[in-house]
Every structure is written in structure tokens, then in C-alpha cells.
Amino acid sequence: MKLVTYIKEGHEQLAVLINGLVYDTEVLHPDLPGTMNMFLHYWDDAYPMAQAGELMLREGTRTSNRGVPIEGLSLVAPVPFPSSCRDGYAFRQHVAAARRNRNVEMIPQFDEYPVFYFTNHHSIYGPGNVSCMPDHFEKLDFELEAAIVICRHGRNIAAEVADQYIGGLMIMNDLSARTLQMEEMLLNLGPAKGKDFATAIGPWLVTLDELQEFEIPPKENHVGKSWNLEMKCRVNGVQVSLGNLGDMDWTFAEIIERASYGVDLYPGDVIGSGTVGTGCFLELNGTGRLNDPSYKEQWLQAGDEVELEIEQLGLLKNTIVAEESSFSIRQQKKKLAAGS
């Protein structure tokens, strides 16, 4: 099932995508919640009810003329208001390449436990424009990822059962202002302003039943579901990244186990996979410079169109837009430092 959120009469509306047509959840069953937040909170009742209604529409045992072509709708993030947003670090290829490009050894702790950081769950975008301030354009980057949303409340969740807490998968673009990020990382407190201005997810949430035929075993000595799904990124129509979700070393189940240790996870919590290998300009530029000192770096610019595509999960398209402001917090800092 593909769950879509769009704007209807000024409000968010949850719907299901079937053969290019979008059906509001009330068409599937009048008792179904009309928002993703409520749907996730009542998952154990709502999900099977929605599955049954979708099956009847697909098989023709229930007919409806209330399907609307998706092309004419204003889609927002499938989970418009996550209760939290974490992002993992699950792909060894990306971590190893990024460290190699900085001329440092691969960190052994990567194989000991999955890590994540909290990003701004109030800065979630869906398909469409993403607004950026002047400082964000100082080495503005995309990150090609997948994400899950939690659909059941849990605490101290074992990896062996953690897949039961996944409501579905979607594409994630963890946009990053690298200059801001590099400055603040010098203080050893993790990314903050370099990350919290925009995270795009979408275009819809795909439930795990639709992905069963793409399941593959996890990496050796790991636990949880993994999926053979090709991942791509194009910038202004030119492909720059190619990877596979099956290359995740740490599974979402293992990230859930780590995240829920001594902590409650709630329906609506979003968790990203971290960047796939080759899945950002930071890595691509570093590898390019390593192989060719005259390599010309590429970063996102205002007006760029970024397309992230993951097999079976759809295509998330965003356009980078400059906000109508010239304010630079970096320049302010430098002026203050110069005057002190």
C-alpha cells in the first residue's frame, strides 16, 4: 500500500495511491483516520482496515468514482509532522569513503553499534520547493537515503522483533550545509545548523507488504529485514549517484533496537538510513579530488532540481529555492570576532 498525504481544502488529507489515482482513506472505509498521524497511532486497527478496502478497489469488488489523478494534487511529506526525526549511519561504503577522502582510517566502532543523530522534525519537506538561506548555499549538499516511520509504541525493542514497528519505507533527502556543518563539528557536538533547515521525505510511504518480493538476507552477523532496491540521484537531469538499499550494513531493525534502549519510541517517529555510498557531493567531491587534484567540485545551487529515486519507493523531486534574505549568520560571527 502506498500512503499519500496531500493538501485538500487547506488541510492535510491521507489517501491511498492505486494505479495513478488517489483515494481518500474514507473511501476505503468510513471509520479510517484522515491524517497520517492518527493512522499511525491507531495502526493495528487502521492498517488491516485500509488493506481490505484497497484490495476491494483493486479487484473491482468495490467501485468508486472518487479517485483523483495524483498529477493534479499538492503532495506534502507523507508524514507531515513527525514526532521526532533521527538519521542513522548505516552504509559502510559511505563511511569508509568519507574517511579515506580525509586521509583517516576506517573507525572500528562502526562495526560495534549503529549510531544516529537527531535532526529537526519541524523542518520536514515533501516534494516541491525547499527554501535555503545564504549560509546554506556554502557547499549545499543532498544525501540519498531511505527512511522508515514507527507505527507502534515501544521501548527496549529487540532487533529480532523490531521490523514489526516499521510502518513503511520512503525516500529521504537529508539536505546538508557543509560549511556550517564542518564549523560546528570542530566542537565535537555533532551536526546542528548544518542539518536542521531541511529534510525532504516522500513522495509516499510504502508499507512492507508491497516490498516482500524484494527482501534479501541482511549482511553477515546482522538481524532484520533488508531490501534489494536500487537508489539513484539526479541533479538537473544528470545522474550523480547510484547505490542499493541492500548495501545497508546496519539494518533498520538494529537501529530501532539502539534508538529504543531505555527510551520510548512513538508512532510518527521517523528514522533515516544514513547516506548510501556515492550518495552525496561531499563524498563524490572527495573521491574526485583524490583521483584528480584538478577535479572541479559540485554543490547544489539555487534553481537546481534534485531527484532522488528508489526502486518501488517512487521519485522524490525537490527544487532548491533561495529565501528572500541576505542575512548571513556566518558573516555576523566574523564581524563580531573582528571587532573583539
Short mmCIF file of C-alpha atoms in Angstrom, two decimals:
data_model
loop_
_atom_site.label_atom_id
_atom_site.label_comp_id
_atom_site.label_asym_id
_atom_site.label_seq_id
_atom_site.Cartn_x
_atom_site.Cartn_y
_atom_site.Cartn_z
CA MET A 1 0.00 0.00 0.00
CA LYS A 2 1.21 3.49 -0.89
CA LEU A 3 0.06 6.10 1.62
CA VAL A 4 -0.03 9.68 0.36
CA THR A 5 -0.61 12.97 2.15
CA TYR A 6 -1.85 15.94 0.12
CA ILE A 7 -3.45 19.31 0.74
CA LYS A 8 -7.25 19.30 0.44
CA GLU A 9 -9.22 22.46 1.17
CA GLY A 10 -6.28 23.87 3.14
CA HIS A 11 -5.77 20.79 5.32
CA GLU A 12 -3.70 17.62 5.14
CA GLN A 13 -5.53 14.58 3.79
CA LEU A 14 -4.34 10.98 3.99
CA ALA A 15 -5.03 8.85 0.93
CA VAL A 16 -4.00 5.67 -0.85
CA LEU A 17 -2.41 5.61 -4.31
CA ILE A 18 -3.83 2.93 -6.64
CA ASN A 19 -2.86 2.81 -10.34
CA GLY A 20 -2.17 6.52 -10.54
CA LEU A 21 -5.37 7.53 -8.72
CA VAL A 22 -5.54 8.82 -5.15
CA TYR A 23 -8.41 7.72 -2.90
CA ASP A 24 -9.03 9.41 0.44
CA THR A 25 -8.99 6.92 3.31
CA GLU A 26 -12.71 7.42 3.92
CA VAL A 27 -13.35 5.83 0.52
CA LEU A 28 -11.66 2.64 1.75
CA HIS A 29 -13.65 2.67 4.98
CA PRO A 30 -15.63 5.49 6.63
CA ASP A 31 -14.02 4.82 10.02
CA LEU A 32 -10.42 5.27 8.80
CA PRO A 33 -8.46 8.30 10.10
CA GLY A 34 -7.95 11.13 7.61
CA THR A 35 -4.42 12.07 8.70
CA MET A 36 -1.18 10.12 8.82
CA ASN A 37 -0.65 10.98 12.48
CA MET A 38 -3.96 9.40 13.51
CA PHE A 39 -3.48 6.47 11.14
CA LEU A 40 -0.11 5.63 12.74
CA HIS A 41 -1.46 5.99 16.28
CA TYR A 42 -4.27 3.52 15.52
CA TRP A 43 -2.16 1.35 13.23
CA ASP A 44 -3.26 -2.09 14.46
CA ASP A 45 -6.90 -1.25 13.66
CA ALA A 46 -6.45 1.14 10.74
CA TYR A 47 -3.87 -0.74 8.67
CA PRO A 48 -5.82 -4.01 8.12
CA MET A 49 -8.99 -1.99 7.52
CA ALA A 50 -7.20 0.06 4.84
CA GLN A 51 -5.67 -3.08 3.31
CA ALA A 52 -9.10 -4.66 2.95
CA GLY A 53 -10.56 -1.53 1.35
CA GLU A 54 -7.64 -1.19 -1.04
CA LEU A 55 -7.94 -4.83 -2.10
CA MET A 56 -11.64 -4.40 -2.91
CA LEU A 57 -10.87 -1.35 -5.06
CA ARG A 58 -8.07 -3.19 -6.88
CA GLU A 59 -10.19 -6.28 -7.51
CA GLY A 60 -13.25 -4.28 -8.51
CA THR A 61 -15.48 -5.71 -5.78
CA ARG A 62 -15.89 -2.11 -4.64
CA THR A 63 -16.18 0.67 -7.20
CA SER A 64 -15.68 4.38 -6.65
CA ASN A 65 -15.55 7.42 -8.90
CA ARG A 66 -13.78 9.40 -6.17
CA GLY A 67 -10.25 8.61 -7.31
CA VAL A 68 -8.27 11.72 -8.30
CA PRO A 69 -5.20 11.69 -10.60
CA ILE A 70 -2.11 12.22 -8.49
CA GLU A 71 -0.59 14.64 -11.01
CA GLY A 72 -3.12 17.33 -10.07
CA LEU A 73 -2.55 17.18 -6.31
CA SER A 74 -0.32 19.20 -3.99
CA LEU A 75 1.64 16.47 -2.22
CA VAL A 76 3.34 17.12 1.10
CA ALA A 77 5.55 14.84 3.16
CA PRO A 78 3.75 11.50 3.72
CA VAL A 79 4.44 12.01 7.44
CA PRO A 80 3.96 15.79 7.59
CA PHE A 81 4.59 16.24 11.31
CA PRO A 82 6.93 13.53 12.65
CA SER A 83 7.05 13.26 16.42
CA SER A 84 10.84 13.06 16.06
CA CYS A 85 13.41 12.53 13.32
CA ARG A 86 16.61 10.54 13.70
CA ASP A 87 19.16 9.81 11.00
CA GLY A 88 21.46 6.80 11.02
CA TYR A 89 24.91 5.96 9.64
CA ALA A 90 24.26 2.51 8.24
CA PHE A 91 26.24 2.24 4.98
CA ARG A 92 29.87 1.18 5.45
CA GLN A 93 30.77 2.20 1.88
CA HIS A 94 29.84 5.84 2.54
CA VAL A 95 31.59 5.98 5.91
CA ALA A 96 34.76 4.32 4.60
CA ALA A 97 34.94 6.54 1.51
CA ALA A 98 34.36 9.72 3.51
CA ARG A 99 37.13 8.80 5.96
CA ARG A 100 39.50 7.70 3.19
CA ASN A 101 38.97 11.04 1.47
CA ARG A 102 40.01 12.79 4.71
CA ASN A 103 43.07 10.53 4.95
CA VAL A 104 41.92 8.84 8.18
CA GLU A 105 41.49 5.16 8.96
CA MET A 106 38.09 3.46 8.99
CA ILE A 107 36.72 3.76 12.52
CA PRO A 108 36.33 0.29 14.13
CA GLN A 109 33.36 1.39 16.24
CA PHE A 110 31.25 1.39 13.07
CA ASP A 111 31.02 -2.40 13.38
CA GLU A 112 30.17 -2.33 17.09
CA TYR A 113 26.87 -0.45 17.13
CA PRO A 114 24.68 1.69 14.87
CA VAL A 115 24.72 5.41 15.57
CA PHE A 116 22.30 8.20 14.72
CA TYR A 117 21.70 11.86 15.41
CA PHE A 118 18.52 13.87 15.94
CA THR A 119 17.59 16.30 13.19
CA ASN A 120 14.84 18.92 13.10
CA HIS A 121 11.42 17.29 12.83
CA HIS A 122 9.90 20.75 12.33
CA SER A 123 11.84 21.24 9.08
CA ILE A 124 10.29 18.40 7.11
CA TYR A 125 9.56 18.94 3.42
CA GLY A 126 7.76 16.77 0.89
CA PRO A 127 8.06 17.03 -2.89
CA GLY A 128 8.46 20.56 -4.27
CA ASN A 129 10.44 23.64 -3.30
CA VAL A 130 12.99 23.66 -0.50
CA SER A 131 13.92 27.09 0.88
CA CYS A 132 17.53 27.86 1.81
CA MET A 133 19.27 30.83 3.44
CA PRO A 134 22.56 32.33 2.15
CA ASP A 135 24.75 30.31 4.51
CA HIS A 136 23.11 27.07 3.36
CA PHE A 137 24.50 27.68 -0.13
CA GLU A 138 28.03 27.45 1.24
CA LYS A 139 28.57 23.89 -0.02
CA LEU A 140 24.91 22.85 -0.10
CA ASP A 141 24.57 19.08 -0.44
CA PHE A 142 21.96 16.37 -0.95
CA GLU A 143 22.06 12.98 0.79
CA LEU A 144 20.44 9.94 -0.85
CA GLU A 145 18.74 7.87 1.85
CA ALA A 146 15.71 5.79 2.74
CA ALA A 147 13.68 6.25 5.91
CA ILE A 148 11.12 4.40 7.99
CA VAL A 149 8.33 5.58 10.24
CA ILE A 150 7.49 3.93 13.54
CA CYS A 151 3.89 2.64 13.76
CA ARG A 152 3.74 1.19 17.28
CA HIS A 153 4.79 2.44 20.68
CA GLY A 154 7.72 0.53 22.11
CA ARG A 155 10.68 0.62 24.48
CA ASN A 156 13.79 -1.59 24.65
CA ILE A 157 12.77 -3.20 21.35
CA ALA A 158 14.89 -6.21 20.39
CA ALA A 159 16.21 -6.22 16.84
CA GLU A 160 14.66 -9.64 16.28
CA VAL A 161 11.14 -8.16 16.53
CA ALA A 162 11.83 -4.56 15.55
CA ASP A 163 10.56 -4.88 11.96
CA GLN A 164 7.05 -5.15 13.44
CA TYR A 165 7.38 -1.49 14.46
CA ILE A 166 8.04 -0.25 10.91
CA GLY A 167 5.03 1.31 9.21
CA GLY A 168 6.75 1.57 5.85
CA LEU A 169 9.64 2.93 3.81
CA MET A 170 10.06 6.21 1.96
CA ILE A 171 12.82 8.23 0.31
CA MET A 172 14.76 10.75 2.39
CA ASN A 173 16.96 13.65 1.29
CA ASP A 174 18.95 14.85 4.30
CA LEU A 175 19.97 18.23 2.90
CA SER A 176 23.22 19.49 4.40
CA ALA A 177 25.01 22.85 4.57
CA ARG A 178 28.55 21.50 4.68
CA THR A 179 30.40 24.68 5.65
CA LEU A 180 28.14 25.21 8.67
CA GLN A 181 28.41 21.52 9.49
CA MET A 182 32.21 21.49 9.31
CA GLU A 183 32.48 24.56 11.54
CA GLU A 184 30.29 23.17 14.28
CA MET A 185 31.78 19.65 14.10
CA LEU A 186 35.08 21.17 15.28
CA LEU A 187 33.40 21.49 18.68
CA ASN A 188 32.72 17.72 18.78
CA LEU A 189 28.99 18.06 19.42
CA GLY A 190 27.64 16.71 16.16
CA PRO A 191 25.75 18.43 13.33
CA ALA A 192 23.26 21.17 14.20
CA LYS A 193 22.72 24.24 11.99
CA GLY A 194 24.33 22.42 9.10
CA LYS A 195 21.44 19.95 9.13
CA ASP A 196 18.32 21.38 10.74
CA PHE A 197 16.99 23.62 7.95
CA ALA A 198 15.53 20.96 5.62
CA THR A 199 14.90 17.23 5.39
CA ALA A 200 12.74 16.06 2.49
CA ILE A 201 10.78 12.79 2.62
CA GLY A 202 8.34 11.22 0.19
CA PRO A 203 6.72 11.08 -2.22
CA TRP A 204 4.67 8.45 -0.34
CA LEU A 205 5.05 5.80 2.35
CA VAL A 206 5.23 2.21 1.04
CA THR A 207 4.11 -0.45 3.52
CA LEU A 208 6.26 -3.54 3.95
CA ASP A 209 3.75 -5.93 2.38
CA GLU A 210 4.46 -4.32 -1.02
CA LEU A 211 8.19 -4.99 -0.63
CA GLN A 212 8.17 -8.68 0.32
CA GLU A 213 9.44 -9.92 -3.05
CA PHE A 214 12.44 -7.57 -2.77
CA GLU A 215 13.55 -8.79 0.66
CA ILE A 216 17.08 -10.18 0.90
CA PRO A 217 19.09 -11.51 3.84
CA PRO A 218 20.87 -8.86 5.93
CA LYS A 219 24.66 -8.67 5.95
CA GLU A 220 26.52 -11.38 7.86
CA ASN A 221 26.09 -11.14 11.65
CA HIS A 222 23.20 -8.67 11.29
CA VAL A 223 19.49 -9.04 12.08
CA GLY A 224 16.38 -7.63 10.40
CA LYS A 225 14.83 -7.06 7.02
CA SER A 226 16.86 -5.83 4.07
CA TRP A 227 15.67 -4.98 0.56
CA ASN A 228 17.27 -5.15 -2.88
CA LEU A 229 16.18 -1.71 -4.11
CA GLU A 230 18.26 0.40 -6.49
CA MET A 231 18.89 4.00 -5.41
CA LYS A 232 19.71 6.95 -7.70
CA CYS A 233 20.14 10.69 -7.56
CA ARG A 234 19.93 13.10 -10.48
CA VAL A 235 20.73 16.81 -10.32
CA ASN A 236 19.28 18.83 -13.20
CA GLY A 237 18.67 15.58 -15.07
CA VAL A 238 22.24 14.28 -14.73
CA GLN A 239 22.73 11.12 -12.65
CA VAL A 240 25.34 11.63 -9.95
CA SER A 241 24.70 8.72 -7.54
CA LEU A 242 23.93 5.01 -7.78
CA GLY A 243 23.57 2.58 -4.89
CA ASN A 244 21.32 -0.07 -3.37
CA LEU A 245 19.34 -0.18 -0.15
CA GLY A 246 20.54 -3.76 0.28
CA ASP A 247 24.04 -2.36 0.92
CA MET A 248 22.97 -1.18 4.38
CA ASP A 249 25.25 -2.85 6.92
CA TRP A 250 23.17 -1.95 9.98
CA THR A 251 19.50 -2.77 9.42
CA PHE A 252 16.60 -0.56 10.42
CA ALA A 253 15.72 -3.23 12.99
CA GLU A 254 19.14 -2.83 14.62
CA ILE A 255 18.89 0.96 14.54
CA ILE A 256 15.47 0.69 16.24
CA GLU A 257 16.99 -1.56 18.93
CA ARG A 258 19.70 1.02 19.60
CA ALA A 259 17.34 4.01 19.47
CA SER A 260 14.79 2.41 21.84
CA TYR A 261 17.30 1.38 24.50
CA GLY A 262 15.92 2.96 27.68
CA VAL A 263 13.76 5.23 25.50
CA ASP A 264 10.17 5.17 24.26
CA LEU A 265 9.62 5.22 20.50
CA TYR A 266 6.25 6.51 19.34
CA PRO A 267 4.12 6.25 16.22
CA GLY A 268 5.25 9.01 13.88
CA ASP A 269 8.96 8.84 14.76
CA VAL A 270 10.98 8.93 11.51
CA ILE A 271 14.39 7.22 11.21
CA GLY A 272 16.70 7.63 8.22
CA SER A 273 19.22 5.09 6.96
CA GLY A 274 22.10 7.48 6.50
CA THR A 275 23.74 8.12 3.15
CA VAL A 276 24.23 5.33 0.62
CA GLY A 277 27.69 5.01 -0.93
CA THR A 278 28.23 7.77 -3.56
CA GLY A 279 25.08 9.39 -2.20
CA CYS A 280 26.27 12.97 -1.63
CA PHE A 281 28.56 15.58 -3.17
CA LEU A 282 30.78 15.59 -0.07
CA GLU A 283 31.81 12.01 -0.82
CA LEU A 284 31.83 12.43 -4.61
CA ASN A 285 33.95 15.59 -4.46
CA GLY A 286 36.39 14.00 -2.03
CA THR A 287 36.84 10.95 -4.23
CA GLY A 288 37.17 13.15 -7.30
CA ARG A 289 39.92 15.28 -5.73
CA LEU A 290 41.72 12.16 -4.53
CA ASN A 291 41.88 10.81 -8.08
CA ASP A 292 42.46 14.15 -9.80
CA PRO A 293 43.79 17.23 -7.95
CA SER A 294 42.21 19.47 -10.62
CA TYR A 295 38.75 17.95 -10.09
CA LYS A 296 36.04 20.63 -10.06
CA GLU A 297 33.75 20.33 -7.05
CA GLN A 298 29.98 20.44 -7.44
CA TRP A 299 27.46 21.71 -4.90
CA LEU A 300 23.76 22.49 -5.11
CA GLN A 301 22.76 25.94 -6.32
CA ALA A 302 19.53 27.93 -6.28
CA GLY A 303 17.25 26.66 -9.02
CA ASP A 304 18.73 23.16 -9.08
CA GLU A 305 16.29 20.28 -9.39
CA VAL A 306 17.20 17.27 -7.25
CA GLU A 307 15.57 13.92 -7.97
CA LEU A 308 16.05 11.00 -5.59
CA GLU A 309 14.69 7.71 -6.86
CA ILE A 310 14.48 4.38 -5.08
CA GLU A 311 13.06 1.34 -6.81
CA GLN A 312 9.49 0.62 -5.63
CA LEU A 313 9.53 3.73 -3.37
CA GLY A 314 9.00 6.30 -6.12
CA LEU A 315 10.74 9.52 -7.06
CA LEU A 316 11.22 12.47 -4.70
CA LYS A 317 11.73 15.71 -6.63
CA ASN A 318 12.78 18.98 -5.00
CA THR A 319 13.77 22.38 -6.36
CA ILE A 320 16.27 24.45 -4.38
CA VAL A 321 14.96 27.98 -3.77
CA ALA A 322 16.84 30.92 -2.25
CA GLU A 323 14.93 32.71 0.50
CA GLU A 324 14.43 36.45 0.04
CA SER A 325 17.00 37.36 2.67
CA SER A 326 20.65 38.39 2.59
CA PHE A 327 21.25 37.67 6.28
CA SER A 328 24.31 35.52 6.95
CA ILE A 329 24.90 34.21 10.45
CA ARG A 330 28.47 33.30 9.42
CA GLN A 331 29.27 36.87 8.34
CA GLN A 332 27.73 38.19 11.55
CA LYS A 333 30.00 35.89 13.55
CA LYS A 334 33.08 37.02 11.62
CA LYS A 335 32.24 40.71 12.12
CA LEU A 336 31.83 40.16 15.85
CA ALA A 337 35.15 38.28 16.01
CA ALA A 338 36.92 41.03 14.07
CA GLY A 339 35.61 43.72 16.39
CA SER A 340 36.50 41.94 19.61
#
